Structure formats: structure tokens, C-alpha cells
């Protein structure tokens, strides 16, 4: 029997501004192993498969953005074979309850984003979705937008 690929469980954070006219996206480092230079939603992987999703979301908010959040809504999940591993990714809409969004953060043991912006243009996520960004695919699907 063939060896089973490792599974990486990841949570992405969808954050809206106060009137929900814009959402917050970040740009991955140009030397990143997965989706280098692409814009998408900030995310973090579980440290252990049995880590609760809520803890993964809280850690992503702290280590990637320097904030504390509350989950507002589960938006969906998708799975993709990434070659050397299988990615299981969930999007969560979250509300910032403490702190101000800022990238990069000081934590060195996790991927840090190189740019950030607020946008109301869902089309900015079409190419990332086409190229395999699961966080973008889930978000666009939740809006009824095909990529």
C-alpha cells in the first residue's frame, strides 16, 4: 500500500470593514513555497490535526495580523492535492475585537505577508482562485461568483 500524503489543515480569515463594502487581503512573500506573490486571505495551519479550528483562527489572527478576533461565520471548506501534501482549507468570516491589522508581524516561525490592503473588488481574487487559491475559491463561491 502506498504511503498516504500528509494533510495540512488551514484556516483563512475573511475580515470586512465596518460597512462591509471592503474586505482585507494580504500578499504572500515572493519566495513562498505555495502561491508566491499572490493576494488572498490571511491564514494559518493547525499545529496538530486535533487542534480546534477556533484556536487555529485565533493564532492566525495573532501571529499574522497582530489582532484578536471573534468568528462570525463559517464560509466553507475545500480540499486540494498540492503534490507533496493534501490541503484542507476553511474560510471563516471574523470580526476584529482587539488591535489593529498590520503586516508583517514579528513572529519568525510562520509565513509573514509582505503587503496588505482593503478592497471591494472581488475580481482581484479571480486569478488566484484559478491558479489554486482555496481561500479565494471559497470566498468567491460564498458570493456566487465563478472563477
CSV table of C-alpha atoms in Angstrom, one decimal, residues 30-88:
chain,number,residue,atom,x,y,z
A,30,UNK,CA,7.7,36.3,-3.3
A,31,UNK,CA,9.8,33.3,-2.1
A,32,UNK,CA,6.9,31.4,-0.6
A,33,UNK,CA,6.6,27.7,-1.3
A,34,UNK,CA,2.8,27.9,-2.0
A,35,UNK,CA,1.3,30.7,-4.1
A,36,UNK,CA,4.3,33.1,-4.1
A,37,UNK,CA,3.3,36.7,-4.5
A,38,UNK,CA,-0.4,36.0,-4.7
A,39,UNK,CA,-3.1,38.1,-2.9
A,40,UNK,CA,-5.5,36.3,-0.7
A,41,UNK,CA,-6.8,36.0,2.8
A,42,UNK,CA,-4.5,35.7,5.8
A,43,UNK,CA,-4.3,32.1,7.0
A,44,UNK,CA,-2.6,29.7,9.3
A,45,UNK,CA,-2.3,25.9,9.5
A,46,UNK,CA,-3.2,23.8,12.5
A,47,UNK,CA,-0.2,22.9,14.7
A,48,UNK,CA,-1.8,19.5,15.4
A,49,UNK,CA,-4.6,17.8,13.4
A,50,UNK,CA,-6.8,17.8,16.5
A,51,UNK,CA,-6.3,21.5,17.3
A,52,UNK,CA,-9.7,23.1,17.4
A,53,UNK,CA,-10.4,25.3,14.4
A,54,UNK,CA,-11.2,28.2,16.7
A,55,UNK,CA,-7.7,28.0,18.1
A,56,UNK,CA,-6.2,28.0,14.7
A,57,UNK,CA,-8.2,31.1,13.8
A,58,UNK,CA,-7.1,32.9,17.0
A,59,UNK,CA,-3.4,32.0,16.3
A,60,UNK,CA,-3.6,33.2,12.7
A,61,UNK,CA,-5.1,36.5,13.8
A,62,UNK,CA,-2.4,37.0,16.5
A,63,UNK,CA,0.7,35.8,14.6
A,64,UNK,CA,-0.1,37.0,11.1
A,65,UNK,CA,-2.0,40.2,11.8
A,66,UNK,CA,-1.4,41.2,15.5
A,67,UNK,CA,-5.1,41.2,16.4
A,68,UNK,CA,-7.7,39.3,18.4
A,69,UNK,CA,-10.9,38.1,16.5
A,70,UNK,CA,-14.2,36.5,17.1
A,71,UNK,CA,-15.6,34.1,14.5
A,72,UNK,CA,-18.8,35.5,12.9
A,73,UNK,CA,-19.5,32.8,10.3
A,74,UNK,CA,-18.1,29.7,8.7
A,75,UNK,CA,-17.9,30.2,4.9
A,76,UNK,CA,-16.9,26.8,3.7
A,77,UNK,CA,-14.2,24.2,3.1
A,78,UNK,CA,-12.3,22.9,0.1
A,79,UNK,CA,-9.6,20.2,-0.4
A,80,UNK,CA,-6.8,20.1,-2.9
A,81,UNK,CA,-3.8,17.8,-3.6
A,82,UNK,CA,-0.7,20.1,-3.5
A,83,UNK,CA,1.7,17.4,-4.7
A,84,UNK,CA,3.6,16.6,-1.5
A,85,UNK,CA,0.6,17.1,0.8
A,86,UNK,CA,-3.2,17.5,0.8
A,87,UNK,CA,-4.5,20.9,1.8
A,88,UNK,CA,-7.8,21.1,3.6
